[in-house]
Short mmCIF file of C-alpha atoms and ligand atoms in Angstrom, two decimals:
data_model
loop_
_atom_site.label_atom_id
_atom_site.label_comp_id
_atom_site.label_asym_id
_atom_site.label_seq_id
_atom_site.Cartn_x
_atom_site.Cartn_y
_atom_site.Cartn_z
CA MET A 1 73.06 -142.40 87.24
CA GLN A 2 70.29 -143.90 89.37
CA ILE A 3 71.45 -145.24 92.74
CA LEU A 4 70.00 -148.71 92.10
CA GLN A 5 71.55 -148.92 88.62
CA ASP A 6 72.79 -152.51 88.07
CA LYS A 7 72.15 -153.44 91.71
CA LYS A 8 71.16 -157.08 92.02
CA ILE A 9 68.20 -157.48 94.34
CA VAL A 10 66.67 -160.78 95.42
CA LEU A 11 63.13 -160.04 96.57
CA GLY A 12 61.90 -162.76 98.92
CA ILE A 13 58.12 -162.85 99.21
CA SER A 14 56.46 -164.76 102.03
CA GLY A 15 52.80 -165.53 102.57
CA GLY A 16 51.07 -162.39 103.79
CA ILE A 17 48.28 -160.30 102.30
CA ALA A 18 50.78 -157.49 101.58
CA ALA A 19 52.23 -159.80 98.90
CA TYR A 20 49.70 -158.20 96.55
CA LYS A 21 51.86 -155.04 96.61
CA THR A 22 55.01 -156.81 95.43
CA PRO A 23 54.51 -156.53 91.65
CA GLU A 24 54.47 -152.74 92.14
CA LEU A 25 57.57 -152.97 94.36
CA VAL A 26 59.40 -154.97 91.68
CA ARG A 27 58.33 -152.48 89.01
CA ARG A 28 59.54 -149.50 91.06
CA LEU A 29 62.90 -151.12 91.92
CA LYS A 30 63.45 -151.88 88.24
CA GLU A 31 62.49 -148.31 87.33
CA GLN A 32 65.39 -147.21 89.57
CA GLY A 33 67.75 -149.44 87.58
CA ALA A 34 67.81 -152.61 89.73
CA ASP A 35 67.87 -156.15 88.39
CA VAL A 36 65.30 -158.04 90.49
CA ARG A 37 64.95 -161.80 90.95
CA VAL A 38 62.01 -163.03 92.94
CA VAL A 39 61.95 -165.95 95.38
CA MET A 40 58.56 -167.02 96.73
CA THR A 41 57.58 -169.22 99.65
CA GLU A 42 54.69 -171.68 99.25
CA GLY A 43 52.52 -169.33 101.32
CA ALA A 44 53.28 -166.39 99.02
CA LYS A 45 51.86 -168.29 96.06
CA ALA A 46 48.47 -168.37 97.78
CA PHE A 47 48.37 -164.56 97.51
CA ILE A 48 50.07 -163.79 94.19
CA THR A 49 51.15 -165.86 91.20
CA PRO A 50 54.74 -166.50 90.11
CA LEU A 51 53.64 -165.67 86.57
CA THR A 52 52.80 -162.08 87.57
CA LEU A 53 56.17 -161.61 89.24
CA GLN A 54 58.01 -163.20 86.34
CA ALA A 55 56.27 -160.79 83.99
CA VAL A 56 57.12 -157.66 86.00
CA SER A 57 60.67 -158.70 86.94
CA GLY A 58 61.60 -160.05 83.53
CA ASN A 59 63.36 -162.93 85.30
CA PRO A 60 62.28 -166.49 86.15
CA VAL A 61 60.77 -166.77 89.63
CA SER A 62 62.29 -169.32 92.03
CA ASP A 63 60.04 -171.08 94.49
CA SER A 64 61.50 -174.49 95.23
CA LEU A 65 64.64 -175.76 96.88
CA LEU A 66 64.14 -179.10 95.20
CA ASP A 67 63.76 -177.84 91.64
CA THR A 68 65.74 -180.40 89.62
CA GLN A 69 66.37 -178.01 86.71
CA ALA A 70 67.54 -175.03 88.81
CA GLU A 71 69.59 -177.19 91.14
CA LEU A 72 71.57 -178.65 88.22
CA ALA A 73 73.47 -175.37 88.48
CA MET A 74 73.18 -175.28 92.31
CA GLY A 75 70.47 -172.63 91.88
CA HIS A 76 70.19 -171.60 95.51
CA ILE A 77 73.93 -171.05 95.93
CA GLU A 78 74.12 -169.20 92.65
CA LEU A 79 71.26 -166.87 93.74
CA ALA A 80 72.84 -166.39 97.19
CA LYS A 81 76.10 -165.27 95.53
CA TRP A 82 74.37 -163.17 92.86
CA ALA A 83 72.53 -160.88 95.28
CA ASP A 84 73.82 -157.45 96.35
CA ILE A 85 70.97 -157.48 98.88
CA ILE A 86 68.12 -159.81 99.82
CA ILE A 87 64.93 -157.94 100.68
CA ILE A 88 62.15 -159.97 102.28
CA ALA A 89 58.84 -158.17 101.78
CA PRO A 90 56.41 -159.01 103.15
CA ALA A 91 58.20 -160.89 105.93
CA THR A 92 55.70 -162.88 107.95
CA ALA A 93 56.17 -163.92 111.58
CA ASP A 94 56.87 -167.41 110.23
CA ILE A 95 59.75 -166.50 107.89
CA ILE A 96 61.24 -164.19 110.55
CA ALA A 97 61.15 -167.06 113.06
CA ARG A 98 62.64 -169.55 110.59
CA ILE A 99 65.51 -167.23 109.60
CA ALA A 100 66.17 -166.36 113.26
CA CYS A 101 66.45 -170.10 114.03
CA GLY A 102 68.74 -170.72 111.06
CA MET A 103 66.32 -173.11 109.41
CA ALA A 104 66.76 -174.14 105.79
CA ASN A 105 63.48 -175.82 105.01
CA ASP A 106 62.62 -173.87 101.87
CA LEU A 107 64.44 -171.88 99.22
CA LEU A 108 64.09 -168.45 100.88
CA SER A 109 65.32 -169.50 104.33
CA THR A 110 68.16 -171.49 102.73
CA LEU A 111 69.22 -168.46 100.70
CA CYS A 112 69.45 -166.40 103.90
CA LEU A 113 71.87 -168.95 105.35
CA ALA A 114 73.88 -169.30 102.15
CA THR A 115 74.38 -165.63 101.36
CA THR A 116 76.98 -163.11 102.46
CA ALA A 117 74.80 -160.31 101.08
CA PRO A 118 73.02 -157.99 103.51
CA ILE A 119 69.45 -158.95 104.33
CA ALA A 120 66.59 -156.49 104.82
CA ILE A 121 63.31 -157.56 106.34
CA ALA A 122 60.00 -155.73 105.95
CA PRO A 123 57.72 -157.27 108.60
CA ALA A 124 54.01 -157.60 107.80
CA MET A 125 51.57 -159.26 110.16
CA ASN A 126 48.69 -158.74 112.55
CA GLN A 127 49.55 -156.24 115.30
CA GLN A 128 49.16 -158.84 118.05
CA MET A 129 51.51 -161.22 116.21
CA TRP A 130 54.02 -158.39 115.81
CA HIS A 131 53.89 -157.58 119.53
CA ALA A 132 54.14 -161.26 120.54
CA LYS A 133 57.25 -161.87 122.62
CA ALA A 134 58.48 -164.57 120.23
CA THR A 135 58.29 -162.27 117.18
CA GLN A 136 59.96 -159.43 119.05
CA GLU A 137 62.79 -161.70 120.23
CA ASN A 138 63.25 -163.17 116.75
CA THR A 139 63.35 -159.71 115.16
CA GLU A 140 65.82 -158.45 117.75
CA LYS A 141 67.99 -161.49 117.13
CA LEU A 142 68.05 -160.72 113.40
CA ALA A 143 68.81 -157.03 114.03
CA GLU A 144 71.71 -158.03 116.31
CA ARG A 145 73.07 -160.21 113.50
CA GLY A 146 73.09 -157.19 111.21
CA CYS A 147 69.79 -157.69 109.35
CA HIS A 148 68.10 -154.42 108.45
CA ILE A 149 64.58 -154.21 109.81
CA TRP A 150 62.47 -151.98 107.59
CA GLY A 151 59.25 -151.25 109.44
CA PRO A 152 56.64 -152.31 110.18
CA GLY A 153 54.33 -149.36 109.68
CA SER A 154 51.22 -148.59 111.65
CA GLY A 155 47.60 -148.29 110.58
CA GLU A 156 44.53 -150.28 109.65
CA GLN A 157 45.21 -153.95 108.96
CA ALA A 158 43.58 -156.41 106.58
CA CYS A 159 42.03 -158.22 109.58
CA GLY A 160 40.40 -155.01 110.82
CA ASP A 161 42.83 -154.43 113.70
CA VAL A 162 44.66 -151.12 113.93
CA GLY A 163 48.28 -150.89 115.03
CA LEU A 164 51.88 -151.75 114.17
CA GLY A 165 52.38 -154.56 111.70
CA ARG A 166 51.61 -153.19 108.24
CA MET A 167 54.30 -153.67 105.61
CA LEU A 168 55.87 -150.31 104.77
CA GLU A 169 54.45 -148.70 101.65
CA VAL A 170 56.15 -149.45 98.32
CA ASP A 171 57.45 -145.87 98.15
CA GLU A 172 59.12 -146.23 101.55
CA LEU A 173 60.70 -149.58 100.62
CA VAL A 174 62.10 -148.14 97.39
CA THR A 175 63.49 -145.15 99.33
CA LEU A 176 65.08 -147.44 101.93
CA SER A 177 66.59 -149.57 99.15
CA SER A 178 68.20 -146.60 97.44
CA ASP A 179 69.27 -145.13 100.80
CA PHE A 180 70.97 -148.44 101.49
CA PHE A 181 73.20 -148.09 98.42
CA ALA A 182 73.72 -144.31 98.71
CA ASP A 183 77.21 -142.95 99.28
CA LYS A 184 77.74 -142.79 103.07
CA TYR A 185 79.94 -139.70 102.99
CA LEU A 186 78.69 -138.48 106.40
CA ASP A 187 79.77 -141.63 108.22
CA ASN A 188 80.92 -140.77 111.78
CA GLN A 189 79.13 -137.41 111.76
CA HIS A 190 76.30 -136.51 114.13
CA TRP A 191 73.84 -133.97 112.77
CA LEU A 192 71.43 -132.08 114.99
CA ILE A 193 68.56 -130.54 113.03
CA THR A 194 65.64 -128.38 114.14
CA ALA A 195 62.48 -128.39 112.03
CA GLY A 196 58.87 -127.26 111.92
CA PRO A 197 57.15 -124.44 113.76
CA THR A 198 56.97 -123.74 117.48
CA ARG A 199 53.74 -123.04 119.36
CA GLU A 200 53.61 -120.36 122.02
CA ALA A 201 50.62 -120.81 124.28
CA ILE A 202 48.18 -117.96 124.92
CA ASP A 203 45.82 -120.03 127.04
CA PRO A 204 45.03 -123.78 127.20
CA VAL A 205 43.37 -123.73 123.73
CA ARG A 206 45.14 -121.01 121.74
CA TYR A 207 48.69 -120.42 120.56
CA ILE A 208 50.91 -118.25 118.34
CA SER A 209 52.64 -120.14 115.54
CA ASN A 210 53.54 -119.97 111.82
CA HIS A 211 53.09 -121.87 108.54
CA SER A 212 56.13 -124.15 108.74
CA SER A 213 55.17 -127.72 107.76
CA GLY A 214 58.50 -129.30 108.69
CA LYS A 215 58.99 -130.55 105.10
CA MET A 216 62.32 -128.75 104.57
CA GLY A 217 63.85 -129.79 107.90
CA TYR A 218 62.61 -133.37 107.58
CA ALA A 219 64.04 -133.58 104.05
CA ILE A 220 67.42 -132.42 105.42
CA ALA A 221 67.21 -135.05 108.17
CA HIS A 222 66.44 -137.72 105.60
CA ALA A 223 69.27 -136.62 103.32
CA ALA A 224 71.74 -136.69 106.23
CA VAL A 225 70.60 -140.17 107.37
CA ARG A 226 70.89 -141.40 103.80
CA ALA A 227 74.46 -140.07 103.66
CA GLY A 228 75.32 -142.07 106.78
CA ALA A 229 75.07 -139.46 109.54
CA LYS A 230 73.63 -140.15 112.96
CA VAL A 231 70.75 -137.67 113.06
CA THR A 232 68.83 -136.12 115.94
CA LEU A 233 65.79 -134.19 114.75
CA ILE A 234 64.20 -131.72 117.17
CA SER A 235 60.81 -130.95 115.76
CA GLY A 236 57.90 -128.70 116.54
CA PRO A 237 54.40 -130.03 115.89
CA VAL A 238 54.00 -131.20 112.26
CA ALA A 239 51.75 -133.60 110.38
CA ILE A 240 54.44 -135.62 108.58
CA PRO A 241 56.27 -138.75 109.77
CA ALA A 242 59.90 -138.53 110.84
CA PRO A 243 62.37 -140.05 108.37
CA ALA A 244 63.35 -143.63 109.25
CA GLY A 245 66.68 -143.88 111.01
CA CYS A 246 66.72 -140.56 112.86
CA LYS A 247 66.10 -139.91 116.53
CA LEU A 248 63.03 -137.69 116.85
CA ILE A 249 62.64 -135.30 119.78
CA SER A 250 59.18 -133.71 119.67
CA VAL A 251 58.69 -130.31 121.27
CA ASN A 252 56.03 -127.60 121.28
CA SER A 253 57.49 -124.29 122.33
CA ALA A 254 60.66 -122.39 121.48
CA GLU A 255 61.87 -122.75 125.07
CA GLU A 256 61.50 -126.55 124.88
CA MET A 257 63.39 -126.57 121.57
CA HIS A 258 66.09 -124.37 123.13
CA GLN A 259 66.52 -126.80 126.03
CA GLN A 260 66.81 -129.86 123.76
CA ALA A 261 69.16 -128.12 121.32
CA LEU A 262 71.56 -127.20 124.13
CA LYS A 263 71.40 -130.77 125.41
CA PHE A 264 72.34 -132.45 122.10
CA ALA A 265 74.58 -129.77 120.53
CA PRO A 266 77.81 -130.57 122.40
CA SER A 267 77.85 -134.13 121.05
CA SER A 268 77.01 -133.05 117.47
CA THR A 269 79.35 -132.31 114.60
CA THR A 270 76.84 -130.16 112.67
CA PHE A 271 73.82 -128.12 113.73
CA VAL A 272 71.22 -127.12 111.13
CA ALA A 273 68.58 -124.70 112.42
CA CYS A 274 65.75 -125.03 109.93
CA ALA A 275 62.90 -124.56 112.42
CA ALA A 276 60.72 -121.48 112.21
CA VAL A 277 61.06 -120.51 115.85
CA ALA A 278 58.76 -117.92 117.43
CA ASP A 279 60.85 -114.93 118.46
CA TYR A 280 58.37 -114.06 121.22
CA ARG A 281 56.17 -115.89 123.70
CA VAL A 282 53.25 -114.68 125.80
CA ALA A 283 54.44 -113.23 129.10
CA ASN A 284 51.57 -114.53 131.19
CA VAL A 285 49.91 -117.64 129.76
CA ALA A 286 46.31 -117.79 131.03
CA SER A 287 45.57 -120.92 133.01
CA GLN A 288 41.94 -120.96 131.78
CA LYS A 289 40.43 -120.20 128.38
CA ILE A 290 40.29 -116.41 127.94
CA LYS A 291 36.68 -115.22 127.60
CA LYS A 292 35.56 -112.44 125.24
CA SER A 293 34.91 -109.39 127.36
CA LYS A 294 36.11 -106.35 125.40
CA ASP A 295 36.38 -105.33 121.72
CA ALA A 296 40.15 -105.32 121.87
CA MET A 297 42.70 -107.12 123.95
CA GLN A 298 46.46 -106.90 124.37
CA LEU A 299 48.98 -109.65 124.89
CA GLU A 300 52.33 -108.85 126.40
CA LEU A 301 55.09 -110.73 124.57
CA VAL A 302 58.61 -111.42 125.78
CA ARG A 303 61.63 -112.50 123.75
CA ASN A 304 62.44 -116.19 123.43
CA HIS A 305 66.01 -117.41 123.56
CA ASP A 306 67.72 -117.36 120.17
CA ILE A 307 68.45 -121.09 119.86
CA VAL A 308 70.95 -121.03 117.02
CA ALA A 309 72.83 -118.05 118.50
CA ASP A 310 73.02 -119.73 121.92
CA VAL A 311 74.35 -122.98 120.42
CA ALA A 312 76.89 -120.93 118.42
CA SER A 313 78.16 -119.39 121.64
CA LEU A 314 79.02 -122.79 123.18
CA GLU A 315 82.70 -123.47 123.62
CA ASN A 316 82.42 -126.90 121.96
CA LYS A 317 79.96 -125.77 119.30
CA PRO A 318 79.25 -127.88 116.23
CA PHE A 319 79.58 -126.59 112.64
CA MET A 320 76.75 -124.01 112.56
CA VAL A 321 74.18 -123.66 109.78
CA GLY A 322 71.23 -121.29 110.12
CA PHE A 323 68.31 -120.46 107.86
CA ALA A 324 66.93 -117.02 107.08
CA ALA A 325 63.32 -116.81 105.93
CA GLU A 326 62.95 -113.38 104.37
CA THR A 327 60.33 -111.53 102.35
CA GLN A 328 62.60 -108.64 101.19
CA ASN A 329 66.30 -107.66 101.08
CA VAL A 330 67.04 -111.37 101.31
CA GLU A 331 70.82 -111.28 100.88
CA HIS A 332 71.31 -108.27 103.15
CA TYR A 333 69.25 -109.73 106.03
CA ALA A 334 70.69 -113.23 105.59
CA ARG A 335 74.27 -111.95 105.72
CA GLY A 336 73.38 -109.90 108.80
CA LYS A 337 72.09 -113.02 110.59
CA LEU A 338 75.17 -115.02 109.50
CA MET A 339 77.42 -112.51 111.28
CA ARG A 340 75.20 -111.60 114.24
CA LYS A 341 74.43 -115.20 115.16
CA ASN A 342 78.05 -116.26 114.61
CA LEU A 343 77.27 -118.98 112.04
CA ASP A 344 79.45 -120.80 109.53
CA LEU A 345 76.72 -120.83 106.87
CA ILE A 346 73.23 -119.48 106.35
CA ALA A 347 70.62 -120.76 103.88
CA ALA A 348 68.55 -117.82 102.69
CA ASN A 349 64.97 -118.65 101.83
CA ASP A 350 62.99 -116.08 99.85
CA VAL A 351 59.54 -116.86 101.25
CA ALA A 352 57.79 -114.08 99.30
CA LYS A 353 58.08 -116.06 96.06
CA ALA A 354 55.12 -118.26 95.14
CA GLY A 355 55.68 -122.03 95.00
CA GLN A 356 58.48 -122.23 97.52
CA GLY A 357 59.23 -121.76 101.21
CA PHE A 358 56.61 -122.35 103.91
CA ASN A 359 54.44 -125.44 103.45
CA SER A 360 55.38 -125.93 99.79
CA ASP A 361 56.80 -129.18 98.39
CA ASN A 362 59.46 -127.15 96.58
CA ASN A 363 62.13 -124.72 97.62
CA ALA A 364 65.10 -122.71 96.39
CA LEU A 365 67.91 -121.54 98.66
CA THR A 366 71.02 -119.40 98.53
CA LEU A 367 73.77 -120.64 100.82
CA PHE A 368 76.06 -117.91 102.17
CA SER A 369 79.36 -118.28 103.95
CA ALA A 370 81.37 -115.24 105.04
CA ILE A 371 83.17 -115.30 101.71
CA ASP A 372 80.99 -116.95 99.10
CA LYS A 373 77.49 -117.77 97.97
CA THR A 374 75.97 -120.78 96.19
CA GLU A 375 72.52 -121.02 94.59
CA ILE A 376 70.43 -124.15 95.09
CA PRO A 377 67.81 -123.90 92.33
CA LEU A 378 64.07 -124.45 92.74
CA ALA A 379 63.28 -128.16 93.07
CA ASN A 380 61.46 -130.60 95.30
CA LYS A 381 62.59 -130.14 98.92
CA LYS A 382 64.10 -133.65 98.91
CA ILE A 383 66.39 -132.71 96.02
CA VAL A 384 67.22 -129.33 97.57
CA ALA A 385 68.06 -131.12 100.84
CA ASN A 386 70.46 -133.57 99.16
CA HIS A 387 72.22 -130.66 97.48
CA LEU A 388 72.34 -128.61 100.71
CA VAL A 389 73.67 -131.51 102.82
CA SER A 390 76.47 -132.12 100.34
CA LEU A 391 77.40 -128.39 100.27
CA ILE A 392 77.36 -128.17 104.09
CA ASN A 393 79.70 -131.15 104.25
CA GLN A 394 82.12 -129.55 101.77
CA HIS A 395 82.29 -126.40 103.94
CA PHE A 396 82.59 -128.52 107.10
CA LEU A 397 85.55 -130.46 105.65
CA ALA A 398 87.17 -127.27 104.37
CA LYS A 399 86.93 -125.71 107.85
CA LYS A 400 88.48 -128.80 109.46
CA SER A 401 91.43 -129.00 107.08
O1 PMT B 1 58.85 -126.19 107.25
P1 PMT B 1 58.56 -125.86 105.80
O2 PMT B 1 57.10 -125.63 105.54
O3 PMT B 1 59.19 -126.86 104.86
O4 PMT B 1 59.24 -124.46 105.48
C1 PMT B 1 60.64 -124.32 105.51
C2 PMT B 1 61.08 -122.99 106.14
C3 PMT B 1 60.60 -121.84 105.28
C4 PMT B 1 60.51 -122.87 107.55
C5 PMT B 1 62.66 -123.04 106.22
O5 PMT B 1 63.19 -123.19 104.94
C6 PMT B 1 63.22 -121.78 106.83
O6 PMT B 1 63.46 -120.79 106.18
N1 PMT B 1 63.45 -121.84 108.16
C7 PMT B 1 63.87 -120.69 109.00
C8 PMT B 1 62.67 -119.90 109.39
C9 PMT B 1 62.97 -118.76 110.32
O7 PMT B 1 62.39 -118.71 111.37
O8 PMT B 1 63.89 -117.94 109.95
P2 PMT B 1 64.37 -116.62 110.81
O9 PMT B 1 64.99 -115.79 109.78
O10 PMT B 1 63.25 -116.07 111.60
O11 PMT B 1 65.43 -117.20 111.80
C10 PMT B 1 66.82 -117.20 111.52
C11 PMT B 1 67.50 -118.41 112.09
O12 PMT B 1 67.48 -118.35 113.51
C12 PMT B 1 66.85 -119.73 111.72
O13 PMT B 1 67.87 -120.68 111.55
C13 PMT B 1 66.01 -120.06 112.95
O14 PMT B 1 65.85 -121.48 113.11
C14 PMT B 1 66.86 -119.48 114.06
N2 PMT B 1 66.11 -119.04 115.24
C15 PMT B 1 65.20 -118.04 115.16
C16 PMT B 1 64.58 -117.59 116.32
C17 PMT B 1 64.90 -118.18 117.56
N3 PMT B 1 64.31 -117.79 118.67
N4 PMT B 1 65.80 -119.17 117.60
C18 PMT B 1 66.41 -119.60 116.47
O15 PMT B 1 67.22 -120.53 116.52
#
């Protein structure tokens, strides 16, 4: 069953240029099974017509507090009670300010006062308006009252400015909506996850690294956040954004990752080492760019700390999950690392197979404990991550009981 199946969503649209994206948002929420009813402010109608939103939502659009027909049945109270969540997207500086002040001067602001449903706000405005002290204070006030603040995103704006203030993309809003209703089975857990590659400097312009894109580790972080965990993600340099809701610690080298992992591990319940960490670093990093002088050159390499093994040797260690990226004898090498590094579980990744592993959107894993093994079949890394997180939790609970 889809997570948004039969969920009742009131989508409040206020008057910003991003309103043009809302028919697509309604369509995508409905595709996930939600029943969507749209409420528009007067400003919103300058950007998009109620008729369009009625057509895509399949429900009448509400836009007036003083609609004699709707109010015969106390329309605004009925809508306020109907909603499982009110999502305001785009949320302009004006609607944010009015809700923060508790005003009830149109249907949307009145609904926010009259509802007991959770409210999510997707800010969308010029970057200067977003940074204005008043907007920041109003948004903080709403967050303190328990409103969910989804965004804003950063980038080029309709007015030509560049910066924070863009409404999150439709994809991101749909993901946040389904995350909101997902089963929070990791509530009270703190997951520490490493992801991406590390870079070991040779000189100021060159480094040793690998093909890790961070996609697998970031998908695990997202799946854990979605399941309600507090997540700290220690990441090497990657080109993808961190999942909303996790604390991102950016590092470059294996030694930096080691330092951060040891710092956060004692307060974590689960450690997932998905990063592709360089086993060696250059012994003497050149302070200036190395010039070509001979046909061959040698670099002396020294061993890096083994991060996952060092965390596993802590007295107050979390539940330990490693990865093993292998090109041959996958099970044999993975089981060896499980024992040698003193882990609870290891996810073996056959990276010799095409279409999975490093830098692919898809993956397949085999999860080994000391006594059993479970296959996670080839699928998009987001699906693999959901499956893996749930399996890790089952082993974690079994160990605790
Ligand atoms: O990032 P993507 O492009 O999505 O690709 C995902 C992935 C292939 C990188 C990922 O699925 C994966 O397999 N990660 C582990 C890669 C790896 O370095 O494996 P390893 O077999 O060399 O290391 C074994 C374990 O020890 C790993 O948990 C690793 O994080 C850890 N390790 C290794 C060396 C070191 N110095 N410290 C460590 O903690």
